[in-house]
mmCIF file of C-alpha atoms and ligand atoms in Angstrom:
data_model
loop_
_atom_site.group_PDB
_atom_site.id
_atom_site.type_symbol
_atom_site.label_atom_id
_atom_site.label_comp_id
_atom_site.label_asym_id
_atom_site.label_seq_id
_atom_site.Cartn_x
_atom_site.Cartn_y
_atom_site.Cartn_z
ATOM 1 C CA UNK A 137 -23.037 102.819 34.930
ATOM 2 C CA UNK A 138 -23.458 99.042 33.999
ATOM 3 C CA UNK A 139 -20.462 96.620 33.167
ATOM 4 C CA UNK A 140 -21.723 95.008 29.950
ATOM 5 C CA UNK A 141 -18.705 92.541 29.988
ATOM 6 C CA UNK A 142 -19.994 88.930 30.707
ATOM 7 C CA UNK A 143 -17.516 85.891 31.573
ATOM 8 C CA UNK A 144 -18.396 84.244 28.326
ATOM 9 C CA UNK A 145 -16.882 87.302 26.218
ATOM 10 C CA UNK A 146 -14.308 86.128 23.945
ATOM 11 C CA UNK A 147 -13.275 82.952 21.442
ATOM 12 C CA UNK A 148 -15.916 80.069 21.517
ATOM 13 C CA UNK A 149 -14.329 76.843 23.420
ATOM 14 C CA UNK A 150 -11.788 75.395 21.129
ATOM 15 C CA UNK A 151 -12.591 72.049 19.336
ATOM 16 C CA UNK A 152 -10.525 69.407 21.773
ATOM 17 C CA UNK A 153 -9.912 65.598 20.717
ATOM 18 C CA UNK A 154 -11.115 62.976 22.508
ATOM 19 C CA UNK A 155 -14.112 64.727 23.560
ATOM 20 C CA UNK A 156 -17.827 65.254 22.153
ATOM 21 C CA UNK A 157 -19.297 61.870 23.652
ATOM 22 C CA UNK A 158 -22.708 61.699 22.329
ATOM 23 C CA UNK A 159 -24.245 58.940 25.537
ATOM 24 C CA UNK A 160 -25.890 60.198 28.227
ATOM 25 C CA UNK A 161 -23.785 58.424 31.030
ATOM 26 C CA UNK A 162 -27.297 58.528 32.795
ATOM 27 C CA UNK A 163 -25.462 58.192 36.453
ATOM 28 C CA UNK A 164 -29.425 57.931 37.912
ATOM 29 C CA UNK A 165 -29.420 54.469 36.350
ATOM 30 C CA UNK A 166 -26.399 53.390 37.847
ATOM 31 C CA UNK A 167 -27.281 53.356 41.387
ATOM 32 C CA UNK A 168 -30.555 50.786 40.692
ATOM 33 C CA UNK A 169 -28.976 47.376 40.120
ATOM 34 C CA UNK A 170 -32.964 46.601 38.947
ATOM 35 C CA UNK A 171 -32.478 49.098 35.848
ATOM 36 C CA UNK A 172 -28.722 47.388 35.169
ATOM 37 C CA UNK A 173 -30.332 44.357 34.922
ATOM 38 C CA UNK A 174 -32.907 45.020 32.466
ATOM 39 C CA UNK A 175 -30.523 47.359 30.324
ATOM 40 C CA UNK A 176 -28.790 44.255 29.960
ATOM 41 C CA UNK A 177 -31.244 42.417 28.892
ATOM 42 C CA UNK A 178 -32.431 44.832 26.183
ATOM 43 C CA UNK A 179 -32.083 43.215 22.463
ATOM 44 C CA UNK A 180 -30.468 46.782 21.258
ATOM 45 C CA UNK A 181 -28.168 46.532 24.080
ATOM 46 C CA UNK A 182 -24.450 46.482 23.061
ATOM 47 C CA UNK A 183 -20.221 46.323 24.770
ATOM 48 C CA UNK A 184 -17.249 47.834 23.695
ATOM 49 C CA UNK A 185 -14.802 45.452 24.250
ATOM 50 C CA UNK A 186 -11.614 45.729 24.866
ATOM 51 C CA UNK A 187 -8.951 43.176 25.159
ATOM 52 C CA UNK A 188 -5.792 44.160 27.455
ATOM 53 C CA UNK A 189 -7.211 48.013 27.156
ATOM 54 C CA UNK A 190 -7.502 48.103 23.821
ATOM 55 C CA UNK A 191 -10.744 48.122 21.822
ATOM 56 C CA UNK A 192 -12.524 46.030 19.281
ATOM 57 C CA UNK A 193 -12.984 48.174 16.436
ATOM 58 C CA UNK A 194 -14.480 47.509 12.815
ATOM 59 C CA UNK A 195 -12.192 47.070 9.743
ATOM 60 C CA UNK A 196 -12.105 48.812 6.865
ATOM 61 C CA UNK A 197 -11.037 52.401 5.812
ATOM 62 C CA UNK A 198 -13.191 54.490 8.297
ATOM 63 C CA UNK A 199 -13.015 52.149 11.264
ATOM 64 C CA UNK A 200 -15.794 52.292 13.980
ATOM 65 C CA UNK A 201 -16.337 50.881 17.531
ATOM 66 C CA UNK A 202 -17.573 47.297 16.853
ATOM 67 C CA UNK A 203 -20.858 47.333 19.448
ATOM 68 C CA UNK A 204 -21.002 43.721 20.341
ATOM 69 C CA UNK A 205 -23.820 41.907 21.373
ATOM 70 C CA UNK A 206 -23.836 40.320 25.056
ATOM 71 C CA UNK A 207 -23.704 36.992 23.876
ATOM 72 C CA UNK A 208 -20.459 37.447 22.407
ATOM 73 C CA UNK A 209 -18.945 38.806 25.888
ATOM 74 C CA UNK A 210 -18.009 36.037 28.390
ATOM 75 C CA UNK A 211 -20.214 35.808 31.253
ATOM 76 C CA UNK A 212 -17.249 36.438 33.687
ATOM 77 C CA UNK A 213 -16.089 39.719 32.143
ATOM 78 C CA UNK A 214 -15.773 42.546 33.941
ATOM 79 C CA UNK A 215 -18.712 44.634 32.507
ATOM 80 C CA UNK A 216 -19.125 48.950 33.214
ATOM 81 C CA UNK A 217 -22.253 51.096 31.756
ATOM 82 C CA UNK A 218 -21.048 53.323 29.374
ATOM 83 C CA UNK A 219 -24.619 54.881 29.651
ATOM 84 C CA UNK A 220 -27.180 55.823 26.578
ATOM 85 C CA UNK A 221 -27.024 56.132 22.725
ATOM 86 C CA UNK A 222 -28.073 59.344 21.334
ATOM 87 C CA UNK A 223 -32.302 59.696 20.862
ATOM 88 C CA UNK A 224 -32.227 59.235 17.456
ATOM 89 C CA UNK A 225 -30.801 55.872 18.437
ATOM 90 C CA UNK A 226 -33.765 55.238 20.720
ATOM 91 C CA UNK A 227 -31.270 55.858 23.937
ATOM 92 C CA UNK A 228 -29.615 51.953 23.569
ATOM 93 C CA UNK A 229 -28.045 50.711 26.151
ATOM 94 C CA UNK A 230 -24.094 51.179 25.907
ATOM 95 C CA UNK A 231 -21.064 48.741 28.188
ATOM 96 C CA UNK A 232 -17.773 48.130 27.937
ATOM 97 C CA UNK A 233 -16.458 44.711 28.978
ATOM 98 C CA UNK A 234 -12.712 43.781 29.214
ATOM 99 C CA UNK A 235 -12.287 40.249 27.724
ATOM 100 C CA UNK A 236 -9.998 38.609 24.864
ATOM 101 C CA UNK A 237 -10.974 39.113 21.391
ATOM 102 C CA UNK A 238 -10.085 36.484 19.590
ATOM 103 C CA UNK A 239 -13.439 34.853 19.269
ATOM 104 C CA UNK A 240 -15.097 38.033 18.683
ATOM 105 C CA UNK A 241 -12.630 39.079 15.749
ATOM 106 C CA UNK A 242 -12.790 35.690 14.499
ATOM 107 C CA UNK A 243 -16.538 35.769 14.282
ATOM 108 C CA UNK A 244 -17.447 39.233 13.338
ATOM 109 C CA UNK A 245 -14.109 40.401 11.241
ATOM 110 C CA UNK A 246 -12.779 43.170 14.073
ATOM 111 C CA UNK A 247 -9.640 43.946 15.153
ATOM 112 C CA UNK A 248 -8.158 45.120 18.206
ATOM 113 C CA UNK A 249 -6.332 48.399 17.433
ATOM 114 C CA UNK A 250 -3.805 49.767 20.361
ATOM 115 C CA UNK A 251 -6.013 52.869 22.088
ATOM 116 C CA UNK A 252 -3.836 56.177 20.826
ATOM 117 C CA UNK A 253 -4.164 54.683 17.431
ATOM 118 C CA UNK A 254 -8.016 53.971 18.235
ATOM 119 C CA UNK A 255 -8.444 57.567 19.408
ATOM 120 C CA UNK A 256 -6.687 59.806 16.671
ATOM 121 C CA UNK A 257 -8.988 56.870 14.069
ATOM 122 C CA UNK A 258 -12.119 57.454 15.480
ATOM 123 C CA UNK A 259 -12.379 61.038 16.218
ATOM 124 C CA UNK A 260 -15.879 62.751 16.440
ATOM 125 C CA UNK A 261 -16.472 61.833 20.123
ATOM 126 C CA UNK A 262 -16.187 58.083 19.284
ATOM 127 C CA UNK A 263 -12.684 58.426 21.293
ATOM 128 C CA UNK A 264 -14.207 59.802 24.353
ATOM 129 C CA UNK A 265 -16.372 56.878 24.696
ATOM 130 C CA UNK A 266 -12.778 54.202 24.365
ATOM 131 C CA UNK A 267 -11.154 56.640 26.907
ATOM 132 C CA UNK A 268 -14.192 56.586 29.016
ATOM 133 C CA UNK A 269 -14.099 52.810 28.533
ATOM 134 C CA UNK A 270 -10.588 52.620 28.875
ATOM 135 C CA UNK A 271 -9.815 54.434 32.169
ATOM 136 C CA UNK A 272 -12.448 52.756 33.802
ATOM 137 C CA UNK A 273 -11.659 49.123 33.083
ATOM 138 C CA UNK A 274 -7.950 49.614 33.511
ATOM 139 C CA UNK A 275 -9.089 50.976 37.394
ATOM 140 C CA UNK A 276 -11.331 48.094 37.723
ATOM 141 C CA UNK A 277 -8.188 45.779 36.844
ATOM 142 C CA UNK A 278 -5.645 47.742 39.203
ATOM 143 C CA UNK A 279 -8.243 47.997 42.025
ATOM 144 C CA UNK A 280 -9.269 44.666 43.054
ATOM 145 C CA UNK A 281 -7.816 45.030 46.722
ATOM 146 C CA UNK A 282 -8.844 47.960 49.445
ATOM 147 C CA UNK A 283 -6.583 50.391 49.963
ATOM 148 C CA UNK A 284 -7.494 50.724 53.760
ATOM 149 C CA UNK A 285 -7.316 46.925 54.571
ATOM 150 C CA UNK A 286 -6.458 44.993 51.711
ATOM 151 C CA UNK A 287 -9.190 43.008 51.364
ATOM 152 C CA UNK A 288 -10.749 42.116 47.801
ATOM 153 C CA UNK A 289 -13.321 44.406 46.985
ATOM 154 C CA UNK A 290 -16.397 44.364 44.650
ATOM 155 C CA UNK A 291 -17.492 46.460 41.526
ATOM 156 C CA UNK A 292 -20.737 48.355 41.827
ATOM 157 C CA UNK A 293 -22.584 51.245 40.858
ATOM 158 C CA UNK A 294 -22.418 49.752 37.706
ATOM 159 C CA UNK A 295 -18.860 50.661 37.405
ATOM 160 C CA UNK A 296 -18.570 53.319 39.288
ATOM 161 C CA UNK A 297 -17.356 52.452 42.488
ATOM 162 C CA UNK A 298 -15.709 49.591 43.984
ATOM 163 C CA UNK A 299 -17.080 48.051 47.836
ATOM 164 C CA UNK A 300 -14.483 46.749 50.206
ATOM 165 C CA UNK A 301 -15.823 43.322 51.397
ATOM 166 C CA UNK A 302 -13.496 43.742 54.574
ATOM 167 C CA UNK A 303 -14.412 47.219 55.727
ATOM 168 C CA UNK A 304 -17.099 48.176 53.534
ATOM 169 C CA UNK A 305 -15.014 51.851 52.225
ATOM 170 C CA UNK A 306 -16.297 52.306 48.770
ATOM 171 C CA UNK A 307 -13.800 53.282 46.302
ATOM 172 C CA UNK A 308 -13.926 55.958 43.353
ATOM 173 C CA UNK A 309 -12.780 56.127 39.973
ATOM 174 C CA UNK A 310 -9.825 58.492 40.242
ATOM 175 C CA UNK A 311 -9.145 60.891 37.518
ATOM 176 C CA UNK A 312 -5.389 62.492 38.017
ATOM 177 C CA UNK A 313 -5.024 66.284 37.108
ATOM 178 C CA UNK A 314 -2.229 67.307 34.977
ATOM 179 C CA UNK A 315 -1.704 71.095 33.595
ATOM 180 C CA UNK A 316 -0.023 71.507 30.156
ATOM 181 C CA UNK A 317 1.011 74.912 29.247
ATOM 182 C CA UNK A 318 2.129 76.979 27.014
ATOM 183 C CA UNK A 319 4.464 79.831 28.185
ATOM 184 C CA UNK A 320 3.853 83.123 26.417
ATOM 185 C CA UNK A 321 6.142 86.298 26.782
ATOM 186 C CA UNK A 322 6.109 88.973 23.829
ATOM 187 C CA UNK A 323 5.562 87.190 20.850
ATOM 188 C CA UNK A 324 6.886 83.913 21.306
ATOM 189 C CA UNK A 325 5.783 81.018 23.480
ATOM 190 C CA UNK A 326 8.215 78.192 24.971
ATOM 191 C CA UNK A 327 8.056 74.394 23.667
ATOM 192 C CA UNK A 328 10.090 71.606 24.747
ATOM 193 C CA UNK A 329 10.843 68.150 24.768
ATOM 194 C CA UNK A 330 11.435 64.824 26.346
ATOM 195 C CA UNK A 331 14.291 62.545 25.991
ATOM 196 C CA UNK A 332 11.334 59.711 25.094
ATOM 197 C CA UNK A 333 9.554 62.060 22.198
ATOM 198 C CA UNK A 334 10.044 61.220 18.613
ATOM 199 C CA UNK A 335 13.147 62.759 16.770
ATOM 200 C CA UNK A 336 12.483 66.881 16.329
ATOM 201 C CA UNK A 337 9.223 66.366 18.340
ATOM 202 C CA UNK A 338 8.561 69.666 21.005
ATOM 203 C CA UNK A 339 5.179 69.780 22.978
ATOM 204 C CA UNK A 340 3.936 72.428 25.477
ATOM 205 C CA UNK A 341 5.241 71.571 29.308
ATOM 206 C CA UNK A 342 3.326 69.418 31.518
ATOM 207 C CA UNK A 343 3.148 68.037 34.567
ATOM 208 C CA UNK A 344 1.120 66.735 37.304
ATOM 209 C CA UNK A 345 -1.008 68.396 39.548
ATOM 210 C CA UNK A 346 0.615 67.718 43.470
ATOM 211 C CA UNK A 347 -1.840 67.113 46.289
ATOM 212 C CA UNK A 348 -2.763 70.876 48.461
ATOM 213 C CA UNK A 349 -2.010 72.865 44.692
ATOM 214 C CA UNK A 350 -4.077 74.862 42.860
ATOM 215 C CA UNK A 351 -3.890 74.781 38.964
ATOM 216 C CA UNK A 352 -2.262 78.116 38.611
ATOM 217 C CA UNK A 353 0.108 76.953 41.456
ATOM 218 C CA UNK A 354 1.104 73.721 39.119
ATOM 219 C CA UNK A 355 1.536 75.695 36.393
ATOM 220 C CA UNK A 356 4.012 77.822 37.556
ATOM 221 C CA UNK A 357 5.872 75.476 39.550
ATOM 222 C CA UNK A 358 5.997 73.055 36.640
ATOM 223 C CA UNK A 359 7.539 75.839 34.185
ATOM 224 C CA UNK A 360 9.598 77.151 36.710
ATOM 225 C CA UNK A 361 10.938 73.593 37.528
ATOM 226 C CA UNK A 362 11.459 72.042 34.228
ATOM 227 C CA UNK A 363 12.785 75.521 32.477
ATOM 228 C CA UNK A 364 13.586 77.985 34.876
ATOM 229 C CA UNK A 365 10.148 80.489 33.740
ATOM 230 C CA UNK A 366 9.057 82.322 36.417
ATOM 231 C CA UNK A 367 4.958 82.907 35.993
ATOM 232 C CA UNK A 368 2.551 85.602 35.940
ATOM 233 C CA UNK A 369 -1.232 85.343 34.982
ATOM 234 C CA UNK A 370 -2.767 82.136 34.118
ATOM 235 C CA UNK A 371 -5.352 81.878 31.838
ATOM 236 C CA UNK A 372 -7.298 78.552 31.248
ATOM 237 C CA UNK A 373 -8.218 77.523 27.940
ATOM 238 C CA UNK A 374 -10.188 73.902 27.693
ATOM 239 C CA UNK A 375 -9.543 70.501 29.342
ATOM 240 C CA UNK A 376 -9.279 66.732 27.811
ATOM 241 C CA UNK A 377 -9.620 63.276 29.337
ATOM 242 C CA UNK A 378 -6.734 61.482 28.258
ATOM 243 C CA UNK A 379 -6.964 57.870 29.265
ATOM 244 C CA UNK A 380 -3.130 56.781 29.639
ATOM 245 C CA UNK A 381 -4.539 55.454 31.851
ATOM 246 C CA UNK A 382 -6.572 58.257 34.168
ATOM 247 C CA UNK A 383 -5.669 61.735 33.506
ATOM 248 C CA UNK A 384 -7.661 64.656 32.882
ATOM 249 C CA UNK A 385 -5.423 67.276 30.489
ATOM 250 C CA UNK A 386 -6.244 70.998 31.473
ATOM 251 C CA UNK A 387 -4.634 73.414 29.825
ATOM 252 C CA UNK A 388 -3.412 77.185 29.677
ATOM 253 C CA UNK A 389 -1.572 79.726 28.990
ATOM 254 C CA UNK A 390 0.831 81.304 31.189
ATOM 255 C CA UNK A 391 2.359 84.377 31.066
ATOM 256 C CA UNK A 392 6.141 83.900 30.946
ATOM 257 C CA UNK A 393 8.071 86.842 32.761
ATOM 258 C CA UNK A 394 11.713 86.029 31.577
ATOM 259 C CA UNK A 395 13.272 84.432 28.568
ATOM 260 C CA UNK A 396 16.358 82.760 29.868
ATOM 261 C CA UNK A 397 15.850 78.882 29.911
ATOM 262 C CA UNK A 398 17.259 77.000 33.020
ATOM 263 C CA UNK A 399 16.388 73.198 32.129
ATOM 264 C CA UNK A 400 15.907 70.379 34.193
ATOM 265 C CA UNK A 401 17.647 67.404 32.160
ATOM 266 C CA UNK A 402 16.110 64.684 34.101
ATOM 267 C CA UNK A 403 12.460 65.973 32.647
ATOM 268 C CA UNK A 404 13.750 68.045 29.381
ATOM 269 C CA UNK A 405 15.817 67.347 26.648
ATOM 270 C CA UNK A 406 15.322 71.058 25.287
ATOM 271 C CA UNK A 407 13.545 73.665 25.236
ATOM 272 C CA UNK A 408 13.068 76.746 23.382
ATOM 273 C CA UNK A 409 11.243 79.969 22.492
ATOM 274 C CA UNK A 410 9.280 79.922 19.210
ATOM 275 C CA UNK A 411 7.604 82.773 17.277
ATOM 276 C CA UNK A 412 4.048 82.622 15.730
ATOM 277 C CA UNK A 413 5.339 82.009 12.354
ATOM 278 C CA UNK A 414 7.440 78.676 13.780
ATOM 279 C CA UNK A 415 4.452 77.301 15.035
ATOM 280 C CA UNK A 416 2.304 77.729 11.898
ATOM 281 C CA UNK A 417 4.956 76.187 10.142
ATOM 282 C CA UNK A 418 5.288 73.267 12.488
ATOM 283 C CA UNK A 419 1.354 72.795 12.582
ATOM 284 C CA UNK A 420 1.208 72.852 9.049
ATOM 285 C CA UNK A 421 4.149 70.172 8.713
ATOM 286 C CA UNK A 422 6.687 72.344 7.232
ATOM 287 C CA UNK A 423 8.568 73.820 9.512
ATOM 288 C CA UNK A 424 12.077 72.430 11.339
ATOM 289 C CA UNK A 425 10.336 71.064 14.457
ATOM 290 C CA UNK A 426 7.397 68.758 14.801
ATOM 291 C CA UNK A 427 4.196 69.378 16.896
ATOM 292 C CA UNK A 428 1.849 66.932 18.289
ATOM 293 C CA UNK A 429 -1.152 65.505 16.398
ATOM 294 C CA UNK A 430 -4.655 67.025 16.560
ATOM 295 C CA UNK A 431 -5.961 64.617 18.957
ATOM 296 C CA UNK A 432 -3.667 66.329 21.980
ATOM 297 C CA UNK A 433 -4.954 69.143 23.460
ATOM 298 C CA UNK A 434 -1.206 71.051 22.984
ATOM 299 C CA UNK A 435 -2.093 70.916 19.425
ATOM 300 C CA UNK A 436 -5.157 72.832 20.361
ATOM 301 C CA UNK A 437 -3.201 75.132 23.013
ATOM 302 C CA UNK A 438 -0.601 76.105 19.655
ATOM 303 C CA UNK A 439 -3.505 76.728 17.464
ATOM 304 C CA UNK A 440 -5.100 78.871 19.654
ATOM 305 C CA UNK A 441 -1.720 80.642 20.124
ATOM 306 C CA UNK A 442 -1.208 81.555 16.485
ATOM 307 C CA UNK A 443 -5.011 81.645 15.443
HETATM 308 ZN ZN1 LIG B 86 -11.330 47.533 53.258
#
């Protein structure tokens, strides 16, 4: 007797926002300061800029990541490889720089759009490459000191690391794992929401990852922390960078094993159970609650609920 099931039975991956990054970060290139320097140089070379984390995009009705050329960036700018354009761009050379805009905008018509609005604008894996830009730059900025001995350390690696001029510890990009999850028992799955959300706004739970946890572990402590669910299986469903300012979304489904709701008001405002029909009503914008936006990966954990 053979077992014909294969781990890759099932749905297809779910479509995700802020994902689908079409450059080849090409980390080979990264590690040969000789290669940096003639990417640079390269006339089809081009930076995403982005002034106090937010990007330089192009105006108009479909707005689109403003590639500027490195004569427009200042010379002093902190300045990261993003990696390669696509082939049938003839694999340009990609950067991000964080400098002020004004010039640029003034010069070339731009504007600088706040990131979340960037990302849910740009869609079709142009927001993976501002949340690649973003997170990195905003380390860069909050990382200019080692954490071992507190003296001033140095980008390298093209962006990717950061050398203590004291001790000589290199230093990573973090990225901080957080699980969001949607509680399922019967046929209704638990939302909630913070006292911060927007009026009638409920979201799937979330929380942080804690340091010695697996993601299972989080995601049962987190639900039974912030509603009182205690937690069966855990089933993982797809994962999103979200760059406010380093996290990496991963997200599930958990299998809820009672229905009374014990909340922790310092995280929750409310929470409740909702049925299938409640959430295709709140996706669709009609129904007595509101649910996040496409570009969050909860949207994506709902519509894979009811789908
Ligand atoms: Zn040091």
């Amino acid at each position: 007797m053979t077992d014909a099931r294969s781990p890759f039975d099932g749905p297809d991956q779910p479509w995700v926002g802020i994902t689908g990054s079409t450059l080849d970060r090409a980390d080979h290139l990264r590690r040969d300061p000789g290669s940096m320097v003639a990417l640079r140089s390269r006339p089809d070379a081009r930076w995403l800029v982005m002034d106090n984390l937010k990007p330089v995009l192009t105006q108009g009705e479909n707005p689109d990541i403003l590639w500027a050329h490195r004569s427009d960036v200042p010379h002093d700018a902190v300045s990261v490889f993003l990696g390669l354009s696509g082939s049938a761009d003839g694999g340009a050379p990609r950067f991000a720089a964080a400098a002020p805009a004004a010039d640029l905008v003034a010069l070339s018509g731009g504007q600088v759009i706040d990131a979340r609005a960037a990302a849910a604008m740009l869609g079709d894996g142009r927001a993976e490459i501002v949340a690649q830009a973003r997170s990195l730059l905003d380390w860069h900025a909050r990382h200019q000191f080692c954490a071992a001995c507190g003296a001033a350390t140095r980008l390298g690696k093209a962006g990717y690391s950061r050398t203590c001029q004291g001790c000589a510890a290199e230093h990573f990009p973090r990225t901080d794992p957080v699980v969001i999850m949607l509680a399922i028992k019967g046929d209704h799955a638990l939302v909630g929401r913070q006292p911060n959300f927007p009026k009638r706004f409920f979201s799937a739970l979330a929380g942080f990852v804690e340091p010695g946890e697996s993601l299972e572990e989080a995601v049962a402590r987190e639900l039974y922390e912030e509603a009182g669910i205690r937690v069966g299986k855990v089933r993982y469903l797809a994962s999103q960078p979200w760059p406010f300012p380093s996290s990496l979304m991963i997200a599930a489904f958990a299998e809820g094993l009672n229905l009374d709701i014990t909340l922790d008001t310092d995280e929750l405002e409310e929470a409740r159970w909702v049925t299938k029909d409640d959430v295709r009503a709140a996706l669709a914008g009609t129904g007595d609650w509101l649910a996040p936006p496409p570009m969050a990966i909860a949207h994506t954990l709902l519509k894979s609920w009811v789908c």
